[in-house]
């Protein structure tokens, strides 16, 4: 059973677009606040958000703009992939503490200096 | 804390209430059966919550999404099978929905119960939320009864199809969240029309998986899965009609 599950997972990994490494952004939740509260990211690229909940209580990362929802367990790391995003602002919040835990992902066009 | 508890309880209980009433309308569960199912759902939700923190770290922090994807697929398939008067399938669908939604609320309650002066707003918010869901459920029950009387089981099949198909939209979002699926950016933007976090938006989300900014993939999957669900229900209905005439 476990062997079959592992095989299935490996197959999923091979079929998934994971081989393309996504740029990583770190987000920390502390005292029911997100740090940084504004994340500037390049538009039209897939991104990896590594979220670390440093509080003693759980939280739920929620975003209507990004269509993302994930429980963040205390003292554990969580990963959420977002994008590719069109240029603009994408708000996110902690569903358990919506008044304090708020932030925004700002996607901007990156102009290549060499061109 | 009071408003958060109220919103959380409505958000997590309403989808369970809606699915439960839809399936009950089709399968006619007895009161005893319903109580056993709800009890099992609560036990399974607690069991899931107990293991969720560990599961979340599996498969490179993607264990939770994999289990939620599995639960959503179970709800869709079990709902489809329940259209053929399969009581066990209806039970599986309700218990799975409780695991999917109720576990979130249990995590919230358990996490904040110990916090300073949190118990009272948590309790009041939960009671208010349960009350609102109960009122909505009562009205929805009579609406379903009226629909069933005037238009037959097919009206319930269509509502169940849209509700069950909505779970596949969750699968798409979860798969995209863990980078298993490449999703195109938002295809349409209905936020100016109905915001997802408005009252109507929340009810529509619980009822039929309304998303204000769906991707093209989500629209395709929803249309295809909804059509397949309705088609299979119609075939099942025709088959049972044919059996009755024999």
Short mmCIF file of C-alpha atoms in Angstrom, two decimals:
data_model
loop_
_atom_site.label_atom_id
_atom_site.label_comp_id
_atom_site.label_asym_id
_atom_site.label_seq_id
_atom_site.Cartn_x
_atom_site.Cartn_y
_atom_site.Cartn_z
CA UNK A 1 0.00 0.00 0.00
CA UNK A 2 2.72 2.47 1.11
CA UNK A 3 4.84 1.45 -1.88
CA UNK A 4 1.95 2.16 -4.24
CA UNK A 5 1.36 5.56 -2.63
CA UNK A 6 5.04 6.46 -3.02
CA UNK A 7 4.95 5.41 -6.67
CA UNK A 8 1.85 7.54 -7.22
CA UNK A 9 3.55 10.52 -5.59
CA UNK A 10 6.66 10.06 -7.72
CA UNK A 11 4.51 9.92 -10.83
CA UNK A 12 2.74 13.12 -9.76
CA UNK A 13 6.09 14.81 -9.26
CA UNK A 14 7.29 13.75 -12.71
CA UNK A 15 4.11 14.96 -14.37
CA UNK A 16 3.97 18.19 -12.42
CA UNK A 17 5.66 21.39 -13.49
CA UNK A 18 7.89 21.18 -10.40
CA UNK A 19 11.01 20.75 -12.47
CA UNK A 20 10.93 24.47 -13.20
CA UNK A 21 12.33 26.11 -10.08
CA UNK A 22 10.15 28.92 -8.83
CA UNK A 23 11.49 32.05 -7.17
CA UNK A 24 11.03 31.79 -3.40
CA UNK A 25 9.65 34.47 -1.08
CA UNK A 26 9.60 34.14 2.71
CA UNK A 27 6.65 35.32 4.76
CA UNK A 28 6.63 35.22 8.56
CA UNK A 29 3.61 35.29 10.82
CA UNK A 30 4.39 36.66 14.26
CA UNK A 31 2.00 38.13 16.86
CA UNK A 32 -0.81 37.73 14.30
CA UNK A 33 0.99 40.00 11.82
CA UNK A 34 2.53 39.11 8.47
CA UNK A 35 6.15 40.18 7.86
CA UNK A 36 6.65 41.66 5.34
CA UNK A 37 3.11 42.91 4.87
CA UNK A 38 3.92 43.92 1.29
CA UNK A 39 5.66 41.48 -1.02
CA UNK A 40 6.90 42.77 -4.36
CA UNK A 41 7.04 39.99 -6.92
CA UNK A 42 7.70 39.84 -10.66
CA UNK A 43 4.58 39.59 -12.80
CA UNK A 44 3.92 36.63 -15.13
CA UNK A 45 6.10 34.23 -13.16
CA UNK A 46 5.31 31.32 -10.92
CA UNK A 47 6.38 31.96 -7.31
CA UNK A 48 6.83 29.99 -4.14
CA UNK A 49 5.70 31.49 -0.83
CA UNK A 50 7.38 29.89 2.16
CA UNK A 51 5.29 30.85 5.19
CA UNK A 52 6.53 30.34 8.73
CA UNK A 53 4.04 30.59 11.57
CA UNK A 54 6.02 31.71 14.63
CA UNK A 55 2.89 32.14 16.77
CA UNK A 56 1.64 29.60 19.28
CA UNK A 57 -1.80 29.52 17.63
CA UNK A 58 -2.77 28.26 14.17
CA UNK A 59 -3.72 30.64 11.38
CA UNK A 60 -5.28 30.27 7.98
CA UNK A 61 -3.70 32.01 5.01
CA UNK A 62 -6.58 33.17 2.85
CA UNK A 63 -6.81 35.19 -0.32
CA UNK A 64 -9.82 35.73 -2.53
CA UNK A 65 -7.62 37.51 -5.08
CA UNK A 66 -5.12 34.66 -5.33
CA UNK A 67 -7.66 31.84 -4.78
CA UNK A 68 -5.50 30.41 -2.02
CA UNK A 69 -6.38 28.98 1.39
CA UNK A 70 -4.14 27.05 3.74
CA UNK A 71 -3.95 26.35 7.47
CA UNK A 72 -0.64 27.46 8.98
CA UNK A 73 0.19 25.34 12.01
CA UNK A 74 2.12 26.88 14.91
CA UNK A 75 5.90 26.61 14.72
CA UNK A 76 5.73 24.97 11.27
CA UNK A 77 6.50 25.97 7.72
CA UNK A 78 4.00 25.93 4.87
CA UNK A 79 4.43 26.31 1.15
CA UNK A 80 2.04 27.96 -1.30
CA UNK A 81 2.67 28.43 -5.00
CA UNK A 82 1.14 31.46 -6.67
CA UNK A 83 1.11 32.94 -10.15
CA UNK A 84 1.81 33.64 -12.89
CA UNK A 85 0.21 36.94 -11.86
CA UNK A 86 -0.81 39.87 -14.00
CA UNK A 87 0.60 43.19 -12.71
CA UNK A 88 -1.51 44.40 -9.79
CA UNK A 89 -2.28 44.10 -6.08
CA UNK A 90 -3.42 40.79 -4.55
CA UNK A 91 -4.58 41.01 -0.95
CA UNK A 92 -4.24 38.18 1.54
CA UNK A 93 -5.20 37.83 5.20
CA UNK A 94 -5.24 35.45 8.14
CA UNK A 95 -8.78 34.13 8.42
CA UNK A 96 -8.43 33.55 12.17
CA UNK A 97 -7.14 37.11 12.82
CA UNK A 98 -8.45 39.13 9.86
CA UNK A 99 -8.09 42.50 11.61
CA UNK A 100 -4.34 42.24 12.18
CA UNK A 101 -2.92 39.56 9.89
CA UNK A 102 -3.18 41.31 6.53
CA UNK A 103 -0.84 41.73 3.60
CA UNK A 104 -0.60 42.29 -0.09
CA UNK A 105 1.32 40.74 -2.96
CA UNK A 106 2.27 43.41 -5.49
CA UNK A 107 3.11 42.03 -8.91
CA UNK A 108 5.12 44.37 -11.10
CA UNK A 109 6.56 44.09 -14.59
CA UNK A 110 10.31 43.48 -14.47
CA UNK A 111 12.25 45.38 -17.10
CA UNK A 112 15.55 43.80 -18.08
CA UNK A 113 18.38 46.32 -17.69
CA UNK A 114 20.44 44.65 -20.40
CA UNK A 115 17.83 45.33 -23.07
CA UNK B 1 -13.10 37.66 17.81
CA UNK B 2 -16.92 37.46 17.95
CA UNK B 3 -17.35 38.49 14.30
CA UNK B 4 -14.49 36.21 13.21
CA UNK B 5 -16.06 33.26 15.07
CA UNK B 6 -19.43 34.03 13.52
CA UNK B 7 -18.04 34.27 9.98
CA UNK B 8 -15.85 31.21 10.45
CA UNK B 9 -18.75 29.11 11.74
CA UNK B 10 -21.02 30.20 8.87
CA UNK B 11 -18.30 29.63 6.25
CA UNK B 12 -17.52 26.14 7.50
CA UNK B 13 -20.98 24.92 8.50
CA UNK B 14 -23.06 26.20 5.60
CA UNK B 15 -21.51 23.95 2.90
CA UNK B 16 -22.07 20.90 5.14
CA UNK B 17 -25.69 21.89 5.84
CA UNK B 18 -26.40 22.42 2.13
CA UNK B 19 -24.86 19.12 1.01
CA UNK B 20 -26.58 17.27 3.85
CA UNK B 21 -30.03 18.64 2.89
CA UNK B 22 -29.50 18.00 -0.82
CA UNK B 23 -28.51 14.38 -0.23
CA UNK B 24 -31.24 13.88 2.34
CA UNK B 25 -33.77 15.17 -0.19
CA UNK B 26 -32.68 12.52 -2.67
CA UNK B 27 -31.89 9.55 -0.47
CA UNK B 28 -34.39 9.99 2.40
CA UNK B 29 -32.17 9.21 5.36
CA UNK B 30 -33.92 8.39 8.63
CA UNK B 31 -33.35 10.59 11.68
CA UNK B 32 -31.30 7.82 13.33
CA UNK B 33 -29.13 7.37 10.24
CA UNK B 34 -28.57 11.11 10.01
CA UNK B 35 -27.49 11.29 13.65
CA UNK B 36 -25.04 8.40 13.18
CA UNK B 37 -23.60 10.08 10.07
CA UNK B 38 -23.21 13.45 11.81
CA UNK B 39 -21.62 11.76 14.84
CA UNK B 40 -19.19 9.86 12.61
CA UNK B 41 -18.40 13.08 10.76
CA UNK B 42 -17.50 14.87 14.00
CA UNK B 43 -15.28 11.94 15.13
CA UNK B 44 -13.54 11.79 11.72
CA UNK B 45 -13.03 15.59 11.76
CA UNK B 46 -11.34 15.41 15.18
CA UNK B 47 -9.17 12.50 13.98
CA UNK B 48 -8.16 14.54 10.92
CA UNK B 49 -7.35 17.59 13.05
CA UNK B 50 -5.17 15.43 15.33
CA UNK B 51 -3.04 14.26 12.42
CA UNK B 52 -3.22 17.39 10.24
CA UNK B 53 -0.16 19.16 11.69
CA UNK B 54 2.02 16.12 10.90
CA UNK B 55 0.37 15.49 7.53
CA UNK B 56 1.00 19.13 6.57
CA UNK B 57 4.76 18.53 6.64
CA UNK B 58 4.67 15.45 4.37
CA UNK B 59 5.52 15.52 0.65
CA UNK B 60 7.52 18.74 0.95
CA UNK B 61 4.85 20.62 2.98
CA UNK B 62 2.11 19.54 0.59
CA UNK B 63 0.52 16.72 2.56
CA UNK B 64 -2.58 18.71 3.55
CA UNK B 65 -3.42 19.60 -0.03
CA UNK B 66 -3.04 16.00 -1.18
CA UNK B 67 -5.44 14.76 1.50
CA UNK B 68 -7.91 17.59 0.78
CA UNK B 69 -7.80 16.81 -2.96
CA UNK B 70 -8.59 13.19 -2.13
CA UNK B 71 -11.50 14.19 0.14
CA UNK B 72 -12.95 16.54 -2.53
CA UNK B 73 -12.81 13.79 -5.16
CA UNK B 74 -14.53 11.40 -2.73
CA UNK B 75 -17.34 13.95 -2.18
CA UNK B 76 -17.87 14.34 -5.95
CA UNK B 77 -17.95 10.59 -6.67
CA UNK B 78 -20.03 9.73 -3.58
CA UNK B 79 -22.58 12.45 -4.44
CA UNK B 80 -22.85 11.05 -7.94
CA UNK B 81 -23.42 7.53 -6.60
CA UNK B 82 -25.96 8.86 -4.09
CA UNK B 83 -28.16 9.90 -7.04
CA UNK B 84 -28.80 6.17 -7.48
CA UNK B 85 -30.43 6.03 -4.01
CA UNK B 86 -27.23 4.67 -2.44
CA UNK B 87 -27.47 5.55 1.24
CA UNK B 88 -23.87 4.53 1.97
CA UNK B 89 -22.64 6.90 -0.75
CA UNK B 90 -24.65 9.77 0.74
CA UNK B 91 -23.14 8.95 4.16
CA UNK B 92 -19.59 8.96 2.76
CA UNK B 93 -20.22 12.30 1.00
CA UNK B 94 -21.57 13.95 4.17
CA UNK B 95 -18.79 12.60 6.41
CA UNK B 96 -16.13 13.69 3.88
CA UNK B 97 -17.66 17.17 3.65
CA UNK B 98 -17.60 17.40 7.44
CA UNK B 99 -13.92 16.41 7.47
CA UNK B 100 -13.14 19.01 4.80
CA UNK B 101 -14.98 21.95 6.37
CA UNK B 102 -15.54 21.19 10.04
CA UNK B 103 -11.86 20.39 10.64
CA UNK B 104 -10.99 24.03 9.83
CA UNK B 105 -13.39 25.26 12.46
CA UNK B 106 -12.15 22.74 15.02
CA UNK B 107 -8.56 23.93 14.42
CA UNK B 108 -9.74 27.51 15.00
CA UNK B 109 -11.68 26.68 18.19
CA UNK B 110 -8.95 24.47 19.66
CA UNK B 111 -6.24 27.00 18.75
CA UNK B 112 -7.88 30.01 20.33
CA UNK B 113 -9.85 28.46 23.21
CA UNK B 114 -6.88 28.89 25.58
CA UNK B 115 -6.26 32.50 24.53
CA UNK B 116 -7.03 35.22 27.05
CA UNK B 117 -10.75 36.17 27.18
CA UNK B 118 -11.42 34.28 23.95
CA UNK B 119 -13.78 31.59 25.21
CA UNK B 120 -16.87 33.81 25.50
CA UNK B 121 -16.77 35.42 22.03
CA UNK B 122 -15.87 32.03 20.56
CA UNK B 123 -18.90 30.42 22.16
CA UNK B 124 -21.32 33.25 21.33
CA UNK B 125 -20.01 33.51 17.74
CA UNK B 126 -20.35 29.77 17.26
CA UNK B 127 -23.90 29.71 18.68
CA UNK B 128 -24.93 32.61 16.44
CA UNK B 129 -23.33 30.92 13.43
CA UNK B 130 -25.05 27.62 14.18
CA UNK B 131 -28.35 29.50 14.58
CA UNK B 132 -27.97 31.29 11.24
CA UNK B 133 -27.04 28.02 9.48
CA UNK B 134 -30.02 26.31 11.12
CA UNK B 135 -32.40 29.06 9.93
CA UNK B 136 -30.91 28.97 6.43
CA UNK B 137 -31.10 25.17 6.48
CA UNK B 138 -34.80 25.23 7.43
CA UNK B 139 -35.65 27.61 4.59
CA UNK B 140 -33.50 25.61 2.18
CA UNK B 141 -35.21 22.39 3.26
CA UNK B 142 -38.65 23.79 2.42
CA UNK B 143 -37.32 25.20 -0.86
CA UNK B 144 -36.00 21.75 -1.81
CA UNK B 145 -39.32 20.12 -0.82
CA UNK B 146 -41.20 22.61 -3.03
CA UNK B 147 -38.82 22.04 -5.94
CA UNK B 148 -39.13 18.28 -5.52
CA UNK B 149 -42.95 18.45 -5.51
CA UNK B 150 -43.19 20.69 -8.58
CA UNK B 151 -40.25 19.56 -10.71
CA UNK B 152 -39.32 16.14 -9.34
CA UNK B 153 -35.92 14.75 -8.38
CA UNK B 154 -34.21 16.26 -11.42
CA UNK B 155 -34.26 19.74 -9.84
CA UNK B 156 -32.37 18.33 -6.85
CA UNK B 157 -29.98 16.51 -9.16
CA UNK B 158 -29.09 19.80 -10.83
CA UNK B 159 -28.50 21.54 -7.49
CA UNK B 160 -26.44 18.59 -6.24
CA UNK B 161 -24.47 18.57 -9.50
CA UNK B 162 -23.50 22.23 -9.08
CA UNK B 163 -22.66 21.66 -5.40
CA UNK B 164 -20.56 18.54 -5.99
CA UNK B 165 -18.82 20.03 -9.04
CA UNK B 166 -17.78 22.97 -6.87
CA UNK B 167 -15.55 20.53 -4.97
CA UNK B 168 -13.58 19.97 -8.18
CA UNK B 169 -12.88 23.71 -8.30
CA UNK B 170 -11.32 23.32 -4.87
CA UNK B 171 -9.23 20.46 -6.29
CA UNK B 172 -7.98 22.74 -9.08
CA UNK B 173 -7.05 25.52 -6.65
CA UNK B 174 -5.31 23.05 -4.32
CA UNK B 175 -3.42 21.39 -7.17
CA UNK B 176 -2.29 24.79 -8.39
CA UNK B 177 -1.38 25.79 -4.82
CA UNK B 178 1.12 22.91 -4.60
CA UNK B 179 2.36 23.32 -8.17
CA UNK B 180 0.93 20.05 -9.46
CA UNK B 181 -1.23 21.84 -12.02
CA UNK B 182 -0.46 24.84 -14.19
CA UNK B 183 -3.42 27.19 -14.07
CA UNK B 184 -3.90 30.14 -16.33
CA UNK B 185 -4.43 33.53 -14.68
CA UNK B 186 -7.97 34.79 -14.01
CA UNK B 187 -10.14 34.61 -17.11
CA UNK B 188 -13.07 36.72 -15.97
CA UNK B 189 -13.51 39.16 -13.12
CA UNK B 190 -16.96 39.27 -11.51
CA UNK B 191 -15.84 41.10 -8.36
CA UNK B 192 -17.73 44.23 -9.44
CA UNK B 193 -20.88 42.13 -9.83
CA UNK B 194 -20.77 39.84 -6.75
CA UNK B 195 -17.76 39.94 -4.43
CA UNK B 196 -16.76 36.54 -3.06
CA UNK B 197 -16.64 37.86 0.52
CA UNK B 198 -20.10 39.49 0.35
CA UNK B 199 -23.13 37.80 1.95
CA UNK B 200 -24.51 36.67 -1.39
CA UNK B 201 -21.04 35.64 -2.57
CA UNK B 202 -20.56 33.41 0.48
CA UNK B 203 -23.97 31.75 0.04
CA UNK B 204 -23.34 31.19 -3.67
CA UNK B 205 -19.88 29.80 -2.90
CA UNK B 206 -21.35 27.30 -0.44
CA UNK B 207 -24.23 26.45 -2.77
CA UNK B 208 -22.48 26.16 -6.13
CA UNK B 209 -18.80 27.08 -5.66
CA UNK B 210 -19.03 30.66 -6.91
CA UNK B 211 -15.65 32.19 -7.66
CA UNK B 212 -15.37 35.87 -8.57
CA UNK B 213 -12.14 35.43 -10.53
CA UNK B 214 -12.13 31.95 -12.06
CA UNK B 215 -9.46 30.74 -14.45
CA UNK B 216 -10.28 29.35 -17.88
CA UNK B 217 -9.35 25.86 -16.62
CA UNK B 218 -11.82 26.22 -13.73
CA UNK B 219 -14.63 27.25 -16.09
CA UNK B 220 -13.94 24.30 -18.40
CA UNK B 221 -13.71 21.78 -15.57
CA UNK B 222 -16.90 23.11 -13.97
CA UNK B 223 -18.87 22.96 -17.22
CA UNK B 224 -17.61 19.49 -18.14
CA UNK B 225 -18.04 17.93 -14.68
CA UNK B 226 -21.47 19.50 -14.22
CA UNK B 227 -22.64 18.15 -17.60
CA UNK B 228 -21.30 14.66 -16.84
CA UNK B 229 -22.96 14.66 -13.42
CA UNK B 230 -26.37 15.72 -14.79
CA UNK B 231 -26.10 13.27 -17.70
CA UNK B 232 -25.29 10.34 -15.38
CA UNK B 233 -28.20 11.32 -13.08
CA UNK B 234 -30.58 11.40 -16.05
CA UNK B 235 -29.35 7.98 -17.22
CA UNK B 236 -29.81 6.57 -13.71
CA UNK B 237 -33.33 8.04 -13.60
CA UNK B 238 -34.22 6.56 -17.00
CA UNK B 239 -32.81 3.17 -15.96
CA UNK B 240 -34.89 3.04 -12.77
CA UNK B 241 -38.01 4.19 -14.69
CA UNK B 242 -37.41 1.37 -17.17
CA UNK B 243 -37.06 -1.15 -14.31
CA UNK B 244 -40.33 0.08 -12.75
CA UNK B 245 -42.26 -0.37 -16.03
CA UNK B 246 -40.99 -3.95 -16.26
#
